[in-house]
Amino acid sequence: MSTPKFKNEPILDFSDKKNLSKIQKALEQVESKFGQEYPLIINGEKIHTDAKLKSINPSKKGQVVSVFQKATKELAEKAILEAIKVFNKWKNVPPKKRAKILFKAANIVRRRRFEINAWMISEVGKNYVEADADTAEAIDFLEFYGREILRYSKKQPLTKVKGEDNELVYIPLGAGVVIPPWNFPFAILVGMTSAAIVTGNTVVLKPSSDSPMMGWLFYEVMEEAGLPKGVLNFVPGSGSEVGDTLVSHPKTRFIAFTGSKEVGLHINQLAAQHQPGQFWIKRVIAEMGGKDSIIVDDEANLTDAVNGVVTSAFGFQGQKCSACSRAIVNEKVYDKFIDMLKEKVGQLKVGPAKENYPVGPVVSSNAYNSILSYIEIGKTEGRLIYGGNPCGDEGFYIEPTIIIDVEPNARISLEEIFGPVLAVLKAKDFNHALEIANNTEFGLTGSVYTTNKKKIKRAKEEFYVGNLYFNRKCTGALVGGHPFGGFNMSGTDSKAGGRDYLLLFMQAKLWSEKIN
Ligand code: NAD
């Protein structure tokens, strides 16, 4: 039977009472499991260490969600060596069989959807719809990459050479390391890991210390889907200690990383250093930070623009690499835009993720302190017109914050804050707006609100970002429809969820046979 065409998984509607009651029940069930301990897994072996890593509920910071093991350097090394051993078998498993495991995993995630959402709401503070969109994206990655490997395993077109029989095939790389961030704690982790596995590689997965539970859940899903032991190894631990060991190991063939610019550059540098006994140049896929702008032109529908800016800036508390952190507004509509913006943001209430507030907590005390210190910087660089304060000390809550009259070269205009803080900048005209939009070292997403087709054409040519949108928000890329990845310091433009992505986890081999 042929595989049905890929289509995106619809997101659940929580105004439907049935869905609402299911998520509330799942939250209660998950809460009854808070504080439980989970092992790390190397080649199927469950291992406990002396040092532990606790994941915390950011909505209620005294609450320990789960307890994990903290891998040592020795265990990290063991994980890579075991992954190599298993690679030698896994690489021979036919692509069809590998794809089948991903399709099965997608169905298991569908079955466990409310539970996965509930863990995510508890562990990183997403509201219901943000959590469900994350889980739906994970399902999309499994379905999409399963189909993609089937495409890559078909006969590849080559120019006919007389007297020869030629063929090109894609083969896996080896044992690699997957290092995801906490902000799309399921989708990105599942996407990077499943791409690596379905192409025939084995993986050591080091989850983010802020969201290890999401990595554990994926491990369980893949085990149930029939993934042989040792193909996926689950190794939580300190980024600097375990991460560095995994990245620099001579047997590590590739590193798939998504996270900050600083860590991405560090990994890239470390991976480039040749180690004794290393046979290859390590491949690094590094998707990094963003400082994303929305241009609001004078020829724009301002209501749409305000809605797009607010959703992009404050959805999941601005903790998306694609979040709008700068609104660049034409001076002719600047004052009106700000009045409308303030009114709209005033409707956003802050509170616990479990109660589904539009704005929940930020993920950790580190994030909380860093964002608050950027707000202090922002107060000296522009005019704070909304928010700016922490709220309540039960969790890491910060008001949605708007700072206007920010100069293009101000720190809050150039540096990634990764929180609910929006800088508003005034542009003289469209040229000026484009010039400001391109003035950071990042190049991930951007959006332009205008009804002028000529300006859209210009932005297509000149707005230098990997994902550019028109008259819509700059967040919410869909697998298949909006392959995702950025330019410059936003990373290697891997275009996750696109047709080029699996190539990054494979190498092409050509054979040519003389025939008479
Ligand atoms: P981070 O860089 O702090 O951490 C990312 C991962 O790297 C975590 O798993 C962490 O434990 C690990 N790590 C830390 N130090 C390490 C080391 N020395 N060696 C190996 N691994 C190490 O980022 P974060 O706070 O988890 O995520 C937020 C960042 O991710 C933001 O900058 C955001 O823009 C970016 N992001 C980018 C994309 C994208 O597609 N471009 C998507 C999501 C998030």
PDB file of C-alpha atoms and ligand atoms in Angstrom, residues 177-184 188 206-211 237-247 255 257-264 266-267 270 286-292 319-323 363-364 367 416 418 442 444 484-486 489-492 494 496, ligand 1:
ATOM      1  CA  VAL A 177      25.065  13.738  18.829  1.00  0.00           C
ATOM      2  CA  VAL A 178      21.748  15.580  19.002  1.00  0.00           C
ATOM      3  CA  ILE A 179      21.592  18.652  21.245  1.00  0.00           C
ATOM      4  CA  PRO A 180      18.174  20.356  21.290  1.00  0.00           C
ATOM      5  CA  PRO A 181      16.947  23.491  23.111  1.00  0.00           C
ATOM      6  CA  TRP A 182      14.118  23.656  25.649  1.00  0.00           C
ATOM      7  CA  ASN A 183      11.865  26.112  23.804  1.00  0.00           C
ATOM      8  CA  PHE A 184      10.336  23.658  21.333  1.00  0.00           C
ATOM      9  CA  ILE A 188      12.802  20.233  17.702  1.00  0.00           C
ATOM     10  CA  LYS A 206      21.572  15.048  25.220  1.00  0.00           C
ATOM     11  CA  PRO A 207      18.337  16.837  26.128  1.00  0.00           C
ATOM     12  CA  SER A 208      18.261  20.376  27.492  1.00  0.00           C
ATOM     13  CA  SER A 209      18.563  20.455  31.273  1.00  0.00           C
ATOM     14  CA  ASP A 210      15.403  22.606  31.331  1.00  0.00           C
ATOM     15  CA  SER A 211      13.294  19.968  29.539  1.00  0.00           C
ATOM     16  CA  GLY A 237      23.819  15.990  31.719  1.00  0.00           C
ATOM     17  CA  SER A 238      25.575  19.300  31.948  1.00  0.00           C
ATOM     18  CA  GLY A 239      25.961  21.014  28.578  1.00  0.00           C
ATOM     19  CA  SER A 240      29.527  22.078  29.176  1.00  0.00           C
ATOM     20  CA  GLU A 241      30.729  18.759  30.622  1.00  0.00           C
ATOM     21  CA  VAL A 242      28.829  16.047  28.791  1.00  0.00           C
ATOM     22  CA  GLY A 243      28.206  18.223  25.726  1.00  0.00           C
ATOM     23  CA  ASP A 244      31.887  18.980  25.223  1.00  0.00           C
ATOM     24  CA  THR A 245      32.855  15.316  25.645  1.00  0.00           C
ATOM     25  CA  LEU A 246      30.279  14.190  23.091  1.00  0.00           C
ATOM     26  CA  VAL A 247      31.157  16.914  20.590  1.00  0.00           C
ATOM     27  CA  ILE A 255      26.427  17.085  15.674  1.00  0.00           C
ATOM     28  CA  PHE A 257      22.457  21.357  17.481  1.00  0.00           C
ATOM     29  CA  THR A 258      19.721  23.928  17.990  1.00  0.00           C
ATOM     30  CA  GLY A 259      20.246  26.619  20.606  1.00  0.00           C
ATOM     31  CA  SER A 260      21.980  29.896  21.262  1.00  0.00           C
ATOM     32  CA  LYS A 261      24.609  31.545  19.088  1.00  0.00           C
ATOM     33  CA  GLU A 262      27.199  31.308  21.860  1.00  0.00           C
ATOM     34  CA  VAL A 263      26.852  27.549  22.366  1.00  0.00           C
ATOM     35  CA  GLY A 264      26.497  26.930  18.615  1.00  0.00           C
ATOM     36  CA  HIS A 266      31.498  26.911  20.680  1.00  0.00           C
ATOM     37  CA  ILE A 267      30.315  23.529  19.340  1.00  0.00           C
ATOM     38  CA  LEU A 270      35.253  22.298  19.136  1.00  0.00           C
ATOM     39  CA  ALA A 286      23.810  24.401  14.012  1.00  0.00           C
ATOM     40  CA  GLU A 287      20.572  26.347  14.180  1.00  0.00           C
ATOM     41  CA  MET A 288      21.022  29.341  16.447  1.00  0.00           C
ATOM     42  CA  GLY A 289      19.466  32.557  17.729  1.00  0.00           C
ATOM     43  CA  GLY A 290      17.332  35.262  16.204  1.00  0.00           C
ATOM     44  CA  LYS A 291      16.493  38.940  16.464  1.00  0.00           C
ATOM     45  CA  ASP A 292      13.446  39.020  14.306  1.00  0.00           C
ATOM     46  CA  GLN A 319      10.761  32.541  23.877  1.00  0.00           C
ATOM     47  CA  LYS A 320      10.844  31.510  20.232  1.00  0.00           C
ATOM     48  CA  CYS A 321      13.822  31.874  17.952  1.00  0.00           C
ATOM     49  CA  SER A 322      11.315  33.290  15.456  1.00  0.00           C
ATOM     50  CA  ALA A 323       9.675  35.713  17.947  1.00  0.00           C
ATOM     51  CA  VAL A 363      11.491  29.001  31.626  1.00  0.00           C
ATOM     52  CA  SER A 364      14.061  29.347  34.408  1.00  0.00           C
ATOM     53  CA  ALA A 367      16.126  33.337  31.797  1.00  0.00           C
ATOM     54  CA  GLU A 416      18.611  38.380  21.490  1.00  0.00           C
ATOM     55  CA  PHE A 418      14.465  35.680  24.408  1.00  0.00           C
ATOM     56  CA  PHE A 442      21.118  37.402  12.855  1.00  0.00           C
ATOM     57  CA  LEU A 444      16.219  34.058  10.987  1.00  0.00           C
ATOM     58  CA  PHE A 484      12.822  26.563   8.585  1.00  0.00           C
ATOM     59  CA  GLY A 485      16.326  27.910   9.180  1.00  0.00           C
ATOM     60  CA  GLY A 486      18.215  31.176   9.239  1.00  0.00           C
ATOM     61  CA  MET A 489      24.527  34.033  13.089  1.00  0.00           C
ATOM     62  CA  SER A 490      21.113  32.354  13.051  1.00  0.00           C
ATOM     63  CA  GLY A 491      22.861  29.224  11.844  1.00  0.00           C
ATOM     64  CA  THR A 492      23.461  26.889   8.950  1.00  0.00           C
ATOM     65  CA  SER A 494      19.336  23.683   7.526  1.00  0.00           C
ATOM     66  CA  ALA A 496      14.179  21.746   9.031  1.00  0.00           C
TER      67      ALA A 496
HETATM   68  P1  NAD B   1      21.424  26.937  24.717  1.00  0.00           P
HETATM   69  O1  NAD B   1      22.413  27.255  23.664  1.00  0.00           O
HETATM   70  O2  NAD B   1      21.644  27.481  26.061  1.00  0.00           O
HETATM   71  O3  NAD B   1      21.291  25.353  24.892  1.00  0.00           O
HETATM   72  C1  NAD B   1      20.981  24.501  23.800  1.00  0.00           C
HETATM   73  C2  NAD B   1      21.462  23.105  24.126  1.00  0.00           C
HETATM   74  O4  NAD B   1      22.876  23.115  24.194  1.00  0.00           O
HETATM   75  C3  NAD B   1      20.978  22.585  25.462  1.00  0.00           C
HETATM   76  O5  NAD B   1      20.654  21.215  25.328  1.00  0.00           O
HETATM   77  C4  NAD B   1      22.190  22.760  26.347  1.00  0.00           C
HETATM   78  O6  NAD B   1      22.219  21.856  27.422  1.00  0.00           O
HETATM   79  C5  NAD B   1      23.297  22.458  25.370  1.00  0.00           C
HETATM   80  N1  NAD B   1      24.636  22.957  25.728  1.00  0.00           N
HETATM   81  C6  NAD B   1      24.970  23.993  26.509  1.00  0.00           C
HETATM   82  N2  NAD B   1      26.325  24.115  26.560  1.00  0.00           N
HETATM   83  C7  NAD B   1      26.833  23.144  25.780  1.00  0.00           C
HETATM   84  C8  NAD B   1      28.152  22.741  25.418  1.00  0.00           C
HETATM   85  N3  NAD B   1      29.240  23.363  25.862  1.00  0.00           N
HETATM   86  N4  NAD B   1      28.297  21.692  24.588  1.00  0.00           N
HETATM   87  C9  NAD B   1      27.229  21.049  24.100  1.00  0.00           C
HETATM   88  N5  NAD B   1      25.960  21.369  24.423  1.00  0.00           N
HETATM   89  C10 NAD B   1      25.767  22.407  25.247  1.00  0.00           C
HETATM   90  O7  NAD B   1      19.990  27.370  24.129  1.00  0.00           O
HETATM   91  P2  NAD B   1      18.575  27.237  24.835  1.00  0.00           P
HETATM   92  O8  NAD B   1      18.485  28.234  25.924  1.00  0.00           O
HETATM   93  O9  NAD B   1      18.277  25.818  25.139  1.00  0.00           O
HETATM   94  O10 NAD B   1      17.608  27.646  23.644  1.00  0.00           O
HETATM   95  C11 NAD B   1      17.342  28.959  23.283  1.00  0.00           C
HETATM   96  C12 NAD B   1      18.173  29.373  22.095  1.00  0.00           C
HETATM   97  O11 NAD B   1      17.912  28.491  21.004  1.00  0.00           O
HETATM   98  C13 NAD B   1      17.824  30.755  21.580  1.00  0.00           C
HETATM   99  O12 NAD B   1      19.008  31.408  21.222  1.00  0.00           O
HETATM  100  C14 NAD B   1      16.969  30.468  20.355  1.00  0.00           C
HETATM  101  O13 NAD B   1      16.950  31.508  19.414  1.00  0.00           O
HETATM  102  C15 NAD B   1      17.633  29.241  19.828  1.00  0.00           C
HETATM  103  N6  NAD B   1      16.739  28.473  18.960  1.00  0.00           N
HETATM  104  C16 NAD B   1      17.010  28.474  17.623  1.00  0.00           C
HETATM  105  C17 NAD B   1      16.171  27.796  16.754  1.00  0.00           C
HETATM  106  C18 NAD B   1      16.444  27.786  15.272  1.00  0.00           C
HETATM  107  O14 NAD B   1      15.832  26.986  14.551  1.00  0.00           O
HETATM  108  N7  NAD B   1      17.320  28.630  14.770  1.00  0.00           N
HETATM  109  C19 NAD B   1      15.075  27.102  17.254  1.00  0.00           C
HETATM  110  C20 NAD B   1      14.843  27.114  18.628  1.00  0.00           C
HETATM  111  C21 NAD B   1      15.690  27.801  19.474  1.00  0.00           C
END
